[in-house]
Amino acid sequence: HYEAVLGPLQEAAKSLPAYVRCINMEHLSGFPDITIQLQGDVALRVPPTTYFQPNGGADGCMQLYLSSTGKEIHFATPNVLGQPLMEAYYTVFDRANQRVGFAPIAGCS
């Protein structure tokens, strides 16, 4: 669940020196990969270089690019598998067979 994903990320952020005011590329190696476990023993690994994205400013700061849909949606796991996952994997939506396929993008780390 969303909170289980955030826990290790918060711990990694706490280990940064006190003077760090924003996360940039040099800090990403201290953050863990996120592993998403799906049915059929499918494990998708998303590295911090993907789930952190540039904030658009000239300061080089990165922002966490994960979100939860919140409690208003009544699924067992109300999380969004969005841009970070799609940047780490080729994703194929097979509507005819009602399935989604994933293949790692070479060199994604």
PDB file of C-alpha atoms in Angstrom:
ATOM      1  CA  HIS A   1       0.000   0.000   0.000  1.00  0.00           C
ATOM      2  CA  TYR A   2       0.941   3.637  -0.366  1.00  0.00           C
ATOM      3  CA  GLU A   3       2.096   4.027   3.249  1.00  0.00           C
ATOM      4  CA  ALA A   4       4.287   0.908   2.972  1.00  0.00           C
ATOM      5  CA  VAL A   5       6.007   2.441  -0.057  1.00  0.00           C
ATOM      6  CA  LEU A   6       6.520   5.805   1.614  1.00  0.00           C
ATOM      7  CA  GLY A   7       8.089   4.403   4.803  1.00  0.00           C
ATOM      8  CA  PRO A   8      11.451   3.424   3.261  1.00  0.00           C
ATOM      9  CA  LEU A   9      11.500   6.658   1.239  1.00  0.00           C
ATOM     10  CA  GLN A  10      10.972   8.723   4.384  1.00  0.00           C
ATOM     11  CA  GLU A  11      13.764   6.816   6.141  1.00  0.00           C
ATOM     12  CA  ALA A  12      16.105   7.489   3.215  1.00  0.00           C
ATOM     13  CA  ALA A  13      15.194  11.188   3.319  1.00  0.00           C
ATOM     14  CA  LYS A  14      15.930  11.314   7.065  1.00  0.00           C
ATOM     15  CA  SER A  15      19.429   9.973   6.418  1.00  0.00           C
ATOM     16  CA  LEU A  16      20.318  12.992   4.255  1.00  0.00           C
ATOM     17  CA  PRO A  17      22.498  15.677   5.868  1.00  0.00           C
ATOM     18  CA  ALA A  18      20.534  18.378   7.705  1.00  0.00           C
ATOM     19  CA  TYR A  19      21.697  21.095   5.293  1.00  0.00           C
ATOM     20  CA  VAL A  20      20.014  19.415   2.293  1.00  0.00           C
ATOM     21  CA  ARG A  21      16.993  21.513   1.316  1.00  0.00           C
ATOM     22  CA  CYS A  22      16.025  19.620  -1.803  1.00  0.00           C
ATOM     23  CA  ILE A  23      16.727  16.229  -3.327  1.00  0.00           C
ATOM     24  CA  ASN A  24      18.821  16.276  -6.460  1.00  0.00           C
ATOM     25  CA  MET A  25      20.437  13.620  -8.668  1.00  0.00           C
ATOM     26  CA  GLU A  26      23.376  13.086  -6.306  1.00  0.00           C
ATOM     27  CA  HIS A  27      21.008  12.007  -3.508  1.00  0.00           C
ATOM     28  CA  LEU A  28      19.017   9.429  -5.485  1.00  0.00           C
ATOM     29  CA  SER A  29      21.473   6.593  -4.866  1.00  0.00           C
ATOM     30  CA  GLY A  30      20.430   6.669  -1.197  1.00  0.00           C
ATOM     31  CA  PHE A  31      16.810   5.885  -2.035  1.00  0.00           C
ATOM     32  CA  PRO A  32      15.517   2.328  -2.545  1.00  0.00           C
ATOM     33  CA  ASP A  33      13.905   0.849  -5.605  1.00  0.00           C
ATOM     34  CA  ILE A  34      10.158   0.425  -5.269  1.00  0.00           C
ATOM     35  CA  THR A  35       8.983  -3.085  -6.083  1.00  0.00           C
ATOM     36  CA  ILE A  36       5.369  -3.535  -7.097  1.00  0.00           C
ATOM     37  CA  GLN A  37       4.141  -7.104  -6.725  1.00  0.00           C
ATOM     38  CA  LEU A  38       1.308  -8.113  -9.075  1.00  0.00           C
ATOM     39  CA  GLN A  39      -0.603 -11.333  -9.546  1.00  0.00           C
ATOM     40  CA  GLY A  40       1.152 -14.164 -11.306  1.00  0.00           C
ATOM     41  CA  ASP A  41       4.444 -13.579  -9.472  1.00  0.00           C
ATOM     42  CA  VAL A  42       5.085 -10.425 -11.480  1.00  0.00           C
ATOM     43  CA  ALA A  43       7.425  -8.005  -9.700  1.00  0.00           C
ATOM     44  CA  LEU A  44       7.996  -4.584 -11.229  1.00  0.00           C
ATOM     45  CA  ARG A  45      11.000  -2.601  -9.994  1.00  0.00           C
ATOM     46  CA  VAL A  46      10.902   1.188 -10.222  1.00  0.00           C
ATOM     47  CA  PRO A  47      14.207   2.965  -9.450  1.00  0.00           C
ATOM     48  CA  PRO A  48      14.467   6.370  -7.743  1.00  0.00           C
ATOM     49  CA  THR A  49      15.754   7.882 -10.974  1.00  0.00           C
ATOM     50  CA  THR A  50      12.248   7.259 -12.294  1.00  0.00           C
ATOM     51  CA  TYR A  51       9.991   7.966  -9.309  1.00  0.00           C
ATOM     52  CA  PHE A  52      11.755  11.260  -8.653  1.00  0.00           C
ATOM     53  CA  GLN A  53      11.308  13.809 -11.439  1.00  0.00           C
ATOM     54  CA  PRO A  54      12.852  17.279 -11.986  1.00  0.00           C
ATOM     55  CA  ASN A  55      10.641  19.964 -10.476  1.00  0.00           C
ATOM     56  CA  GLY A  56      11.114  22.190 -13.521  1.00  0.00           C
ATOM     57  CA  GLY A  57      13.224  24.810 -11.785  1.00  0.00           C
ATOM     58  CA  ALA A  58      16.829  25.737 -12.479  1.00  0.00           C
ATOM     59  CA  ASP A  59      17.835  24.599  -8.969  1.00  0.00           C
ATOM     60  CA  GLY A  60      18.157  20.912  -9.948  1.00  0.00           C
ATOM     61  CA  CYS A  61      15.661  19.844  -7.280  1.00  0.00           C
ATOM     62  CA  MET A  62      13.655  16.679  -7.795  1.00  0.00           C
ATOM     63  CA  GLN A  63      10.116  15.942  -6.644  1.00  0.00           C
ATOM     64  CA  LEU A  64       8.563  12.650  -5.648  1.00  0.00           C
ATOM     65  CA  TYR A  65       6.294  11.518  -8.460  1.00  0.00           C
ATOM     66  CA  LEU A  66       4.051   9.051  -6.631  1.00  0.00           C
ATOM     67  CA  SER A  67       0.535   9.568  -5.451  1.00  0.00           C
ATOM     68  CA  SER A  68      -2.426   7.862  -3.882  1.00  0.00           C
ATOM     69  CA  THR A  69      -5.950   8.282  -5.137  1.00  0.00           C
ATOM     70  CA  GLY A  70      -6.992   8.676  -1.529  1.00  0.00           C
ATOM     71  CA  LYS A  71      -9.665   7.032   0.531  1.00  0.00           C
ATOM     72  CA  GLU A  72     -12.571   8.148  -1.639  1.00  0.00           C
ATOM     73  CA  ILE A  73     -11.914   5.225  -3.983  1.00  0.00           C
ATOM     74  CA  HIS A  74     -12.876   1.903  -2.462  1.00  0.00           C
ATOM     75  CA  PHE A  75     -10.308  -0.437  -3.957  1.00  0.00           C
ATOM     76  CA  ALA A  76      -8.136  -2.676  -1.813  1.00  0.00           C
ATOM     77  CA  THR A  77      -5.101  -0.639  -2.887  1.00  0.00           C
ATOM     78  CA  PRO A  78      -6.038   2.906  -3.951  1.00  0.00           C
ATOM     79  CA  ASN A  79      -2.719   3.792  -5.597  1.00  0.00           C
ATOM     80  CA  VAL A  80      -1.778   5.131  -8.970  1.00  0.00           C
ATOM     81  CA  LEU A  81       0.605   3.159 -11.187  1.00  0.00           C
ATOM     82  CA  GLY A  82       1.395   6.008 -13.487  1.00  0.00           C
ATOM     83  CA  GLN A  83       4.251   7.840 -15.079  1.00  0.00           C
ATOM     84  CA  PRO A  84       7.098   6.367 -12.987  1.00  0.00           C
ATOM     85  CA  LEU A  85       6.047   2.822 -13.858  1.00  0.00           C
ATOM     86  CA  MET A  86       5.499   3.698 -17.513  1.00  0.00           C
ATOM     87  CA  GLU A  87       8.983   5.234 -17.710  1.00  0.00           C
ATOM     88  CA  ALA A  88      10.592   2.063 -16.338  1.00  0.00           C
ATOM     89  CA  TYR A  89       8.641  -0.429 -18.490  1.00  0.00           C
ATOM     90  CA  TYR A  90       7.176  -0.738 -21.931  1.00  0.00           C
ATOM     91  CA  THR A  91       3.513  -1.176 -21.147  1.00  0.00           C
ATOM     92  CA  VAL A  92       1.013  -2.853 -23.451  1.00  0.00           C
ATOM     93  CA  PHE A  93      -2.717  -2.684 -22.779  1.00  0.00           C
ATOM     94  CA  ASP A  94      -4.385  -5.728 -24.339  1.00  0.00           C
ATOM     95  CA  ARG A  95      -8.054  -4.775 -24.163  1.00  0.00           C
ATOM     96  CA  ALA A  96      -9.209  -7.774 -26.185  1.00  0.00           C
ATOM     97  CA  ASN A  97      -7.808 -10.187 -23.591  1.00  0.00           C
ATOM     98  CA  GLN A  98      -8.279  -7.855 -20.606  1.00  0.00           C
ATOM     99  CA  ARG A  99      -4.639  -7.836 -19.524  1.00  0.00           C
ATOM    100  CA  VAL A 100      -1.638  -5.556 -19.266  1.00  0.00           C
ATOM    101  CA  GLY A 101       1.890  -6.571 -20.241  1.00  0.00           C
ATOM    102  CA  PHE A 102       5.180  -5.119 -19.011  1.00  0.00           C
ATOM    103  CA  ALA A 103       8.698  -5.361 -20.412  1.00  0.00           C
ATOM    104  CA  PRO A 104      11.694  -3.574 -18.863  1.00  0.00           C
ATOM    105  CA  ILE A 105      13.232  -0.730 -20.807  1.00  0.00           C
ATOM    106  CA  ALA A 106      16.895  -1.485 -21.458  1.00  0.00           C
ATOM    107  CA  GLY A 107      19.200   0.736 -19.440  1.00  0.00           C
ATOM    108  CA  CYS A 108      16.519   1.980 -17.046  1.00  0.00           C
ATOM    109  CA  SER A 109      18.075   2.426 -13.632  1.00  0.00           C
TER     110      SER A 109
END
